[in-house]
């Protein structure tokens, strides 16, 4: 593989271009580039057309968009899309498909970690969702009530979400890997009435004790009236402690539930769900998504970005506890009547080839995962994908973090066998749907670039004063026009919504990410603005440094942060994990420092490099640089509740203090 240079200039002058094959282009859902022009010429007209094409409305809207810039002292709603429209998200994801041939099509192909399987057709899904909607109603759940869902990746999770949507209840899904404490905070912030959980789930052969965590959390959750418990079967039902009058078994309730439940007619702007972000940058924020615009955004982007056809088997490996799962396992694919694969467990159980075994078994055509997973696969080596027939795959996607060109090319070569376009999709919990991404039948790909905003979305890279940056200069990524699936506010905290997204560049949405555009107008994402280091006035993105460190053969993953320095302002400090077969020693530290110097210059020389067996990551797999900065600057650690393994950060803190004293 060619060495990929990684300073920003080198990134941008990369020669590597990958064109879609003539065959792919010809068969693609979208292959006429004039769509970009069309969408810019009349962007409201464009969205009106999309809304009609992708969504079934009980009542058509009267007006496409009304908005006022959110300003301090003002209250939501600031944005209204498809005003006056009436619809139901569950109707769009389920009911309309049972009215045609898709009735018998597989909606969800599910595989549990131990290897158990379930397939639900659209008709099965329709039945289960209606019954569960009746269960919720019988427990007094009404339109606008909040329901917290804390489940493993089992079919009951999307069933519960869709049942909420059906009756107009607002779901609040909490990732099953979160602790009791994180669950408690999210239940209380959302003021939920019902909690849906399970005896447990499977992860790497171990039990995830969901019911136990729930019981712990519920000691301090006064709003919860009932707990519905799915029997996943990780333990004998008689061993699950059930609180009398509060806890109810899912299967018992379903036995008695009525079969038919009509869909509530919702307003376009009625809330669909609350979802708390992963917390890389501070206290989790409860993003509020609404019915109409959200559905339009996710339905369109699923079909266009993933080039989704009716005959495809589509697999997004995210957990439904994250926005990626909400938008690209549940609402987007099901609105399109797709067949989705859903897998409960870990990628390395029983062995490191589990994902590829699943691809081979179900003949997956579209595969969507994260850079952190891809880098893990690289670390494990090519032998694992090579054990399986991956020839069914025709499109690959990535989301969650900037992907370094090296990992992009590895993915393209070893998983896609150099046949499949890779769509690097930039978006956020706040944006609800993909914003910057290739259209695989049109876009010439550049490894490491998310390419350009999709038709109907408008982004810019600006400097401190909000002026567009010249090509090749780093700046702030903003979105210059509203879009249908945008988060409307933060649940219970509109002031924070204004402060976080709308005051930095008044009238424009501030993403919090750093970016740069190249000569062809391609966007290169450089990580969060907070992750840009300023060394003696030179701005260096941590992503750039990390990208270089991982190109060194010894390094598997790297996190770089800026530490305050009296002379230089800030200096880079690296935390790295080593590939199998290499030794951590002082010589390697020097070698890595020199490696960075050689690639960027002495200005970027890491002041220090620490070896660690794991980097501190959120449950969604993102590196928590904020905590590394706390360590390096001798502060108390900020909120750690969203970490995968809090031990990792404690260990690093100790190591750091040993080296530097306190
Ligand atoms: P919090 O906002 O609470 O700190 P978070 O930002 O990690 O959490 P998400 O909304 O899941 O939560 O992540 C969105 C962020 O992930 C983006 O702002 C960006 O930094 C990063 N990201 C997502 N996809 C990409 C991508 N394709 N390329 C580069 N960065 C990406
Ligand atoms: Mg964020």
XYZ file of C-alpha atoms and ligand atoms in Angstrom:
694
model
C 0.000 0.000 0.000
C 1.243 3.454 -0.824
C 2.325 5.547 2.127
C -0.187 8.284 2.635
C 1.233 11.586 3.765
C -0.776 13.281 6.426
C -0.001 16.887 7.031
C -2.944 18.936 5.897
C -1.162 20.051 2.760
C -0.110 16.549 1.971
C -3.593 15.309 2.736
C -4.994 17.759 0.252
C -2.485 17.149 -2.486
C -3.093 13.426 -2.429
C -3.171 12.106 -5.921
C -5.345 9.155 -5.131
C -8.744 9.379 -6.781
C -11.220 6.538 -6.919
C -14.004 6.626 -9.469
C -17.167 4.554 -9.300
C -17.102 1.791 -11.893
C -19.198 2.327 -15.019
C -21.460 -0.508 -13.923
C -21.988 0.902 -10.456
C -22.674 4.337 -11.848
C -25.179 3.078 -14.339
C -27.179 1.090 -11.816
C -26.964 3.659 -8.998
C -30.101 5.100 -7.405
C -28.727 8.587 -8.072
C -26.369 9.104 -10.972
C -27.251 12.452 -12.434
C -24.971 15.164 -11.031
C -27.446 17.896 -11.953
C -29.262 17.044 -8.714
C -26.820 19.260 -6.787
C -27.629 22.225 -8.977
C -31.328 21.555 -8.769
C -31.243 21.442 -4.974
C -29.305 24.702 -4.658
C -31.467 26.553 -7.117
C -34.642 26.016 -5.096
C -33.839 24.300 -1.881
C -37.324 24.427 -0.375
C -38.772 23.107 -3.617
C -36.210 20.336 -3.556
C -37.194 19.283 -0.032
C -40.877 19.448 -0.890
C -40.254 16.997 -3.714
C -38.232 14.689 -1.466
C -40.899 14.817 1.255
C -43.534 13.715 -1.233
C -41.387 10.986 -2.713
C -40.140 9.393 0.508
C -42.920 9.834 3.066
C -46.606 8.979 3.179
C -48.569 11.844 4.743
C -52.043 11.633 6.275
C -52.320 15.308 5.453
C -49.980 17.181 3.191
C -48.114 20.185 4.641
C -49.101 23.748 3.799
C -45.655 25.266 3.878
C -42.164 23.770 3.641
C -40.144 25.890 6.070
C -40.350 28.711 8.576
C -37.470 29.708 10.781
C -35.898 32.409 12.909
C -32.295 32.295 14.110
C -32.157 31.067 17.726
C -30.942 33.969 19.863
C -30.383 34.321 23.598
C -33.623 35.041 25.386
C -35.788 33.458 22.655
C -37.719 30.203 22.954
C -38.343 27.270 20.574
C -39.748 26.549 18.070
C -37.134 28.230 15.922
C -37.475 25.814 13.023
C -40.608 24.372 11.514
C -40.553 22.053 8.513
C -43.536 20.774 6.540
C -45.903 22.950 8.515
C -49.390 21.581 8.943
C -48.365 18.124 7.695
C -49.729 15.072 9.524
C -48.023 11.684 9.511
C -46.828 8.823 11.648
C -43.256 7.498 11.602
C -44.316 3.946 12.454
C -46.893 3.981 9.661
C -44.118 4.932 7.262
C -41.706 2.291 8.536
C -44.172 -0.575 8.851
C -47.828 -0.199 7.858
C -47.359 1.037 4.352
C -45.140 -1.952 3.552
C -47.730 -4.529 4.617
C -50.082 -3.063 2.050
C -47.940 -4.364 -0.827
C -45.604 -7.253 -1.722
C -43.167 -6.301 1.041
C -45.581 -7.836 3.560
C -43.566 -11.048 3.391
C -40.178 -9.406 2.950
C -37.689 -9.732 5.814
C -37.573 -6.450 7.702
C -35.102 -7.561 10.367
C -32.665 -10.453 10.207
C -31.387 -10.738 13.717
C -28.493 -12.731 15.096
C -27.727 -13.033 18.796
C -24.186 -13.315 20.029
C -24.554 -17.000 20.984
C -25.704 -17.667 17.393
C -29.487 -17.699 17.873
C -31.473 -16.209 14.989
C -34.790 -14.502 14.359
C -36.235 -13.164 11.147
C -39.152 -10.738 11.238
C -41.048 -9.974 8.071
C -42.806 -6.641 7.739
C -46.010 -8.429 8.648
C -44.414 -9.868 11.805
C -43.111 -6.446 12.700
C -46.549 -4.932 12.125
C -48.134 -7.415 14.508
C -45.535 -7.097 17.254
C -45.456 -3.326 17.111
C -49.246 -3.003 17.287
C -49.445 -5.377 20.223
C -46.710 -3.609 22.099
C -48.295 -0.235 21.371
C -51.437 -1.591 23.032
C -49.359 -2.722 26.006
C -47.989 0.786 26.421
C -51.470 2.261 26.157
C -52.800 -0.158 28.745
C -50.136 1.107 31.126
C -51.356 4.648 30.654
C -48.768 5.888 28.153
C -50.116 8.823 26.156
C -48.963 11.055 23.356
C -46.001 13.153 24.515
C -45.073 10.878 27.451
C -41.453 9.767 27.651
C -40.439 6.122 27.610
C -36.850 5.111 28.349
C -35.594 2.020 26.545
C -32.526 0.219 27.919
C -32.201 -2.988 25.933
C -29.562 -5.104 24.237
C -29.499 -5.295 20.443
C -32.543 -7.545 20.170
C -35.658 -7.122 17.978
C -37.675 -5.882 20.974
C -35.605 -2.690 20.821
C -36.848 -1.473 17.413
C -40.284 -2.904 18.222
C -40.466 -0.750 21.361
C -39.264 2.348 19.506
C -41.793 1.916 16.718
C -44.571 1.233 19.205
C -43.797 4.544 20.914
C -43.809 6.322 17.566
C -47.124 4.678 16.758
C -48.912 6.163 19.757
C -46.965 9.430 19.836
C -44.895 8.667 22.926
C -41.342 10.062 22.892
C -38.684 7.393 23.192
C -35.401 7.879 24.952
C -33.096 5.004 24.078
C -30.165 4.549 26.436
C -27.308 2.441 25.095
C -27.257 -0.963 26.807
C -23.586 -0.602 27.670
C -24.196 2.381 29.926
C -23.927 2.134 33.684
C -26.712 2.516 36.241
C -25.598 6.064 36.892
C -25.736 7.126 33.235
C -29.147 5.463 32.914
C -30.449 7.239 36.017
C -29.393 10.671 34.729
C -31.030 10.105 31.348
C -34.279 8.842 32.858
C -34.445 11.802 35.195
C -33.527 14.395 32.612
C -36.237 13.070 30.289
C -38.766 12.547 33.138
C -39.749 9.129 31.801
C -42.782 7.272 33.041
C -41.880 3.804 31.781
C -38.606 1.913 31.548
C -38.212 -0.992 29.136
C -35.284 -3.274 29.870
C -34.249 -6.948 29.809
C -32.834 -9.527 32.180
C -29.574 -8.913 30.350
C -27.745 -9.171 27.055
C -24.696 -10.974 25.715
C -21.373 -9.286 25.127
C -18.182 -11.227 24.432
C -19.691 -14.262 26.145
C -20.475 -12.289 29.292
C -23.815 -11.168 30.633
C -24.575 -7.458 30.525
C -26.674 -7.080 33.696
C -29.344 -4.708 32.429
C -32.003 -5.512 35.009
C -29.535 -5.183 37.857
C -28.343 -1.807 36.534
C -31.950 -0.727 36.106
C -32.795 -1.625 39.699
C -29.773 0.327 40.848
C -30.734 3.347 38.736
C -34.372 3.242 39.798
C -33.473 3.875 43.433
C -33.326 7.501 42.349
C -35.859 7.809 39.529
C -39.116 9.107 40.994
C -40.951 9.466 37.664
C -40.842 5.790 36.658
C -44.157 4.023 37.246
C -43.682 0.694 35.484
C -40.768 -1.396 34.262
C -41.276 -3.773 31.359
C -38.724 -6.577 31.320
C -37.892 -8.585 28.203
C -36.712 -12.100 28.935
C -33.643 -12.300 26.702
C -32.819 -15.535 28.448
C -29.383 -14.778 29.869
C -30.740 -16.091 33.146
C -33.603 -18.202 34.306
C -36.737 -16.055 34.626
C -37.270 -17.213 38.189
C -33.884 -15.770 39.131
C -34.693 -12.280 37.933
C -35.778 -10.144 40.871
C -39.093 -8.518 39.954
C -40.514 -5.714 42.067
C -44.161 -6.347 42.808
C -46.520 -3.834 41.227
C -43.696 -2.156 39.316
C -42.004 -4.800 37.153
C -43.861 -6.641 34.406
C -42.683 -9.300 31.942
C -42.836 -8.275 28.289
C -44.007 -11.728 27.169
C -46.829 -11.864 29.706
C -48.104 -8.450 28.664
C -47.868 -9.431 24.988
C -49.895 -12.616 25.522
C -52.872 -10.519 26.535
C -52.376 -7.608 24.162
C -54.923 -6.758 21.495
C -53.806 -7.194 17.907
C -54.862 -3.922 16.385
C -53.718 -0.454 17.267
C -54.284 2.520 14.988
C -51.492 5.015 14.320
C -51.748 8.367 16.049
C -51.862 11.240 13.572
C -48.849 13.337 14.478
C -47.987 16.855 13.471
C -44.752 17.239 11.488
C -43.234 19.089 14.427
C -44.398 16.678 17.140
C -41.409 15.127 18.946
C -40.333 11.658 17.863
C -37.498 11.029 20.282
C -34.880 12.338 22.637
C -31.354 11.023 22.340
C -28.420 11.993 24.502
C -25.106 12.509 22.654
C -22.120 10.419 23.549
C -20.444 13.029 25.682
C -16.990 13.445 24.152
C -17.174 17.151 24.889
C -18.968 17.337 28.223
C -22.283 16.649 29.911
C -24.565 14.714 27.523
C -27.116 16.788 25.689
C -30.668 15.539 25.054
C -31.245 16.170 21.367
C -34.894 16.473 20.429
C -35.902 15.136 17.026
C -39.324 15.639 15.496
C -41.469 13.455 13.272
C -41.756 14.980 9.797
C -38.411 16.520 8.974
C -36.456 13.757 10.636
C -38.171 11.044 8.647
C -37.745 12.898 5.371
C -34.025 13.385 6.057
C -33.222 9.831 7.082
C -35.348 8.167 4.410
C -33.763 10.137 1.573
C -30.167 9.840 2.767
C -30.457 6.090 3.410
C -31.564 5.439 -0.110
C -29.189 7.831 -1.830
C -25.998 7.457 0.185
C -26.173 3.666 0.535
C -27.565 3.233 -2.956
C -30.254 1.087 -1.391
C -32.227 -1.266 -3.636
C -35.153 -3.432 -2.642
C -33.167 -6.641 -3.051
C -30.292 -5.529 -0.817
C -29.302 -6.922 2.556
C -28.115 -3.958 4.526
C -26.029 -4.062 7.708
C -25.098 -1.145 9.924
C -23.010 -2.431 12.829
C -23.745 0.478 15.172
C -25.736 0.008 18.330
C -29.267 1.367 18.186
C -28.367 3.246 21.372
C -26.552 5.773 19.167
C -28.019 8.061 16.568
C -26.449 5.952 13.826
C -28.648 3.074 14.918
C -31.759 5.246 15.201
C -31.342 6.732 11.742
C -29.606 3.957 9.820
C -30.847 0.730 11.403
C -34.376 1.712 12.313
C -36.018 4.764 10.739
C -34.108 5.256 7.473
C -33.911 1.649 6.246
C -37.383 0.642 7.452
C -38.965 3.738 5.902
C -37.487 2.445 2.646
C -38.813 -1.075 3.220
C -35.283 -2.481 3.442
C -33.994 -5.719 4.921
C -31.654 -4.951 7.797
C -29.263 -7.225 9.607
C -29.038 -6.663 13.330
C -26.356 -8.298 15.477
C -26.331 -8.390 19.249
C -22.729 -8.924 20.229
C -19.025 -8.245 19.915
C -16.974 -8.397 16.690
C -14.455 -10.775 18.277
C -16.783 -13.405 19.642
C -16.168 -16.283 19.419
C -13.336 -15.140 17.148
C -12.122 -12.018 15.394
C -13.881 -12.954 12.169
C -17.454 -12.756 13.487
C -18.475 -9.784 11.337
C -17.149 -11.427 8.212
C -18.892 -14.664 9.091
C -22.155 -12.709 9.316
C -21.500 -10.987 5.986
C -20.889 -14.347 4.349
C -23.850 -16.067 5.979
C -26.483 -13.487 5.035
C -24.780 -12.294 1.848
C -24.668 -8.708 3.082
C -24.523 -6.143 0.258
C -24.128 -2.882 2.136
C -21.903 -2.637 5.185
C -21.679 0.446 7.426
C -19.286 0.702 10.392
C -16.947 3.086 12.264
C -13.284 4.075 11.819
C -12.525 2.753 15.291
C -13.814 -0.671 14.222
C -11.843 -0.485 10.978
C -8.636 0.362 12.841
C -9.279 -2.568 15.159
C -9.677 -4.889 12.163
C -6.392 -3.534 10.791
C -4.700 -4.245 14.091
C -6.024 -7.807 14.068
C -4.819 -8.346 10.521
C -6.131 -9.383 7.126
C -6.334 -13.064 7.895
C -9.770 -12.658 9.508
C -11.660 -11.139 6.586
C -9.734 -13.474 4.281
C -11.359 -16.488 5.904
C -14.712 -15.530 4.381
C -16.397 -14.886 1.083
C -17.094 -11.159 1.071
C -18.041 -10.987 -2.589
C -21.650 -10.032 -1.807
C -20.561 -6.609 -0.517
C -21.012 -3.827 -3.038
C -20.863 -0.700 -0.872
C -18.996 0.243 2.308
C -19.674 3.090 4.686
C -17.984 4.694 7.667
C -19.108 7.165 10.339
C -18.224 8.528 13.749
C -14.792 10.039 13.466
C -12.428 11.279 10.826
C -11.022 8.272 9.018
C -7.325 8.427 8.274
C -6.497 7.686 4.622
C -4.567 4.611 5.650
C -7.574 3.021 7.347
C -9.828 4.101 4.455
C -7.557 2.335 1.964
C -7.284 -0.750 4.134
C -11.082 -0.956 4.315
C -11.430 -0.417 0.572
C -8.786 -3.012 -0.236
C -9.339 -5.769 2.325
C -13.086 -5.595 2.903
C -14.238 -4.063 -0.357
C -11.715 -5.978 -2.455
C -11.115 -2.745 -4.378
C -14.515 -3.158 -5.987
C -16.764 -1.200 -3.646
C -17.139 2.536 -3.162
C -16.528 3.706 0.410
C -18.901 6.394 1.645
C -17.346 8.403 4.466
C -20.400 10.017 6.027
C -20.048 13.077 8.231
C -22.946 13.933 10.507
C -23.932 14.311 14.162
C -26.646 13.369 16.625
C -27.766 16.969 16.171
C -28.057 16.718 12.400
C -30.191 13.553 12.551
C -29.050 12.442 9.134
C -25.939 12.335 6.967
C -24.881 15.781 5.711
C -21.459 15.494 4.054
C -20.922 12.324 2.069
C -20.279 11.002 -1.394
C -23.143 9.901 -3.605
C -21.581 6.616 -4.658
C -22.831 6.670 -8.237
C -21.559 10.195 -8.848
C -18.718 11.225 -6.577
C -15.038 10.687 -7.283
C -13.682 9.478 -3.944
C -10.606 10.770 -2.164
C -9.544 8.479 0.694
C -9.896 10.415 3.960
C -12.351 13.032 2.698
C -16.098 12.943 3.372
C -16.234 14.811 0.041
C -19.144 17.293 -0.252
C -22.501 18.197 1.281
C -25.324 16.130 -0.171
C -27.902 17.850 -2.362
C -30.121 20.041 -0.170
C -27.461 20.566 2.520
C -25.177 23.569 2.731
C -21.863 23.695 4.576
C -18.944 26.101 4.712
C -15.534 26.352 6.352
C -15.083 29.756 7.973
C -12.471 31.648 9.994
C -12.855 33.292 13.427
C -14.914 36.084 11.916
C -17.206 33.868 9.930
C -15.585 34.585 6.574
C -15.124 31.636 4.235
C -11.583 30.244 4.455
C -9.457 30.098 1.368
C -8.725 26.668 -0.065
C -6.304 24.742 2.098
C -6.815 26.837 5.260
C -8.308 25.232 8.299
C -11.389 26.682 9.883
C -14.722 25.975 11.519
C -17.342 23.836 9.860
C -20.755 25.495 9.804
C -24.045 24.642 8.130
C -25.425 27.677 6.412
C -29.046 26.666 5.860
C -31.494 24.726 8.034
C -32.240 21.130 7.039
C -35.337 19.026 7.771
C -33.849 16.520 10.235
C -32.059 19.009 12.466
C -32.415 18.699 16.241
C -34.998 21.306 17.244
C -33.700 22.000 20.759
C -32.073 20.348 23.757
C -34.636 18.679 25.951
C -35.337 21.006 28.854
C -32.407 23.263 28.032
C -33.087 25.613 25.099
C -30.505 28.119 26.356
C -27.750 25.536 25.983
C -28.951 24.757 22.466
C -28.586 28.428 21.547
C -25.217 28.740 23.265
C -23.713 25.579 21.816
C -24.827 25.851 18.216
C -26.091 29.309 17.344
C -24.042 32.038 19.055
C -20.560 31.396 17.668
C -21.651 32.396 14.149
C -25.093 34.030 14.526
C -27.630 32.753 12.020
C -25.541 29.693 11.159
C -25.316 26.292 12.774
C -21.906 25.735 14.348
C -20.897 22.079 14.229
C -17.987 22.260 16.683
C -15.781 20.517 14.114
C -12.683 21.787 12.353
C -12.384 21.308 8.621
C -10.568 22.394 5.494
C -11.642 22.494 1.860
C -9.322 21.544 -0.963
C -9.030 22.946 -4.474
C -11.915 20.790 -5.656
C -14.193 21.950 -2.847
C -13.882 18.643 -0.992
C -14.267 18.810 2.786
C -11.644 17.179 4.996
C -12.778 16.812 8.579
C -10.065 17.512 11.126
C -11.776 16.603 14.395
C -13.386 18.801 16.998
C -12.404 22.422 17.297
C -11.373 21.740 20.896
C -8.944 19.199 19.512
C -6.875 21.706 17.608
C -3.523 22.480 19.245
C -1.874 25.860 19.012
C 1.937 25.506 19.136
C 3.682 28.887 19.046
C 0.868 30.244 16.909
C 0.775 27.251 14.551
C -2.541 25.460 14.511
C -2.146 21.704 14.332
C -5.095 19.359 14.395
C -4.786 16.400 16.718
C -6.288 14.225 14.017
C -3.377 15.111 11.754
C -0.834 14.081 14.388
C -2.728 10.924 15.215
C -2.934 10.047 11.578
C 0.849 10.258 11.328
C 1.491 8.255 14.467
C -0.715 5.393 13.285
C 1.229 5.208 10.070
C 4.240 4.095 12.092
C 4.312 0.299 11.934
C 4.404 -0.072 15.728
C 1.342 2.042 16.453
C -2.208 0.685 16.434
C -4.086 3.715 17.746
C -3.123 7.161 18.918
C -4.680 10.069 20.769
C -2.965 13.439 20.827
C -3.859 16.399 22.988
C -2.384 19.820 23.653
C -0.836 20.537 27.032
C -0.393 24.126 28.214
C 3.182 25.309 27.863
C 4.575 28.572 29.196
C 6.684 29.269 26.152
C 4.869 27.717 23.237
C 1.298 28.097 24.396
C 0.586 24.416 23.862
C 2.626 21.324 23.111
C 1.398 17.977 21.766
C 1.321 14.956 24.050
C 0.623 11.540 22.555
C -1.019 8.443 23.999
C -0.532 5.342 21.884
C -1.399 1.674 21.789
C 1.114 -0.675 20.197
C 0.502 -3.383 17.633
C 1.116 -6.973 18.507
C 4.793 -7.915 18.192
C 6.317 -4.527 19.138
C 7.916 -3.498 22.425
C 7.209 -0.348 24.358
C 10.462 1.323 25.334
C 12.286 4.634 25.416
C 13.808 3.956 22.029
C 10.362 3.683 20.487
C 9.325 6.930 22.175
C 12.254 8.733 20.527
C 11.550 7.071 17.221
C 7.927 8.192 17.260
C 8.866 11.758 18.143
C 11.326 11.847 15.257
C 8.747 10.314 12.984
C 6.376 13.210 13.646
C 9.183 15.766 13.246
C 10.159 14.280 9.923
C 6.593 14.408 8.660
C 5.404 17.794 9.924
C 8.437 19.575 11.336
C 10.041 20.293 14.704
C 7.074 22.450 15.668
C 4.921 19.344 16.036
C 7.404 17.300 18.095
C 5.405 15.559 20.835
C 6.627 16.728 24.242
C 5.814 13.299 25.543
C 4.487 9.931 24.481
C 2.736 7.484 26.763
C 2.042 3.835 26.013
C -1.243 2.380 27.102
C -3.039 -0.883 26.456
C -6.295 0.985 25.687
C -7.294 4.555 24.914
C -10.115 6.090 26.904
C -13.157 5.817 24.674
C -16.832 6.552 24.873
C -19.225 3.679 24.556
C -19.645 4.615 20.931
C -15.937 4.077 20.378
C -14.721 7.673 20.234
C -11.554 8.798 21.906
C -12.228 11.107 24.873
C -9.479 13.658 24.441
C -11.194 15.957 26.931
C -10.197 13.603 29.773
C -6.647 13.260 28.487
C -6.428 17.040 28.561
C -7.682 17.030 32.148
C -4.877 14.646 33.046
C -2.174 16.537 31.193
C -3.194 19.817 32.770
C -3.504 18.400 36.263
C -7.240 19.034 36.616
C -9.781 16.802 38.289
C -11.307 14.450 35.707
C -14.557 15.659 34.147
C -17.638 13.499 33.644
C -16.528 9.904 33.037
C -19.933 8.200 33.013
C -19.930 7.628 29.269
C -16.569 5.824 29.196
C -16.335 2.194 28.155
C -13.825 1.396 30.842
C -13.196 4.021 33.545
C -10.146 2.020 34.694
C -8.251 3.071 31.577
C -8.342 6.743 32.425
C -7.510 6.166 36.093
C -4.505 4.147 35.030
C -3.315 6.838 32.645
C -3.739 9.482 35.306
C -1.591 7.470 37.661
C 1.056 6.894 35.024
C 1.108 10.580 34.219
C 1.397 11.636 37.828
C 4.211 9.153 38.387
C 6.154 10.691 35.559
C 5.525 14.305 36.487
C 4.726 14.349 40.189
C 1.466 16.108 40.901
P -20.863 15.083 22.244
O -21.477 16.028 21.272
O -21.722 14.827 23.430
O -19.464 15.433 22.587
P -20.313 13.298 20.022
O -20.062 14.548 19.261
O -19.228 12.275 20.059
O -20.777 13.647 21.521
P -22.067 12.297 17.931
O -23.146 13.248 17.620
O -22.378 10.862 17.853
O -21.597 12.555 19.433
O -20.832 12.516 16.988
C -20.743 13.527 16.030
C -19.303 13.898 15.822
O -18.551 12.769 15.365
C -19.071 14.939 14.780
O -19.258 16.243 15.293
C -17.629 14.672 14.352
O -16.726 15.233 15.278
C -17.538 13.168 14.437
N -17.802 12.536 13.125
C -18.870 11.801 12.784
N -18.752 11.311 11.536
C -17.591 11.768 11.055
C -16.892 11.627 9.803
N -17.361 10.883 8.811
N -15.722 12.273 9.677
C -15.218 13.021 10.674
N -15.804 13.179 11.857
C -16.978 12.560 12.065
Mg -21.005 16.347 19.279
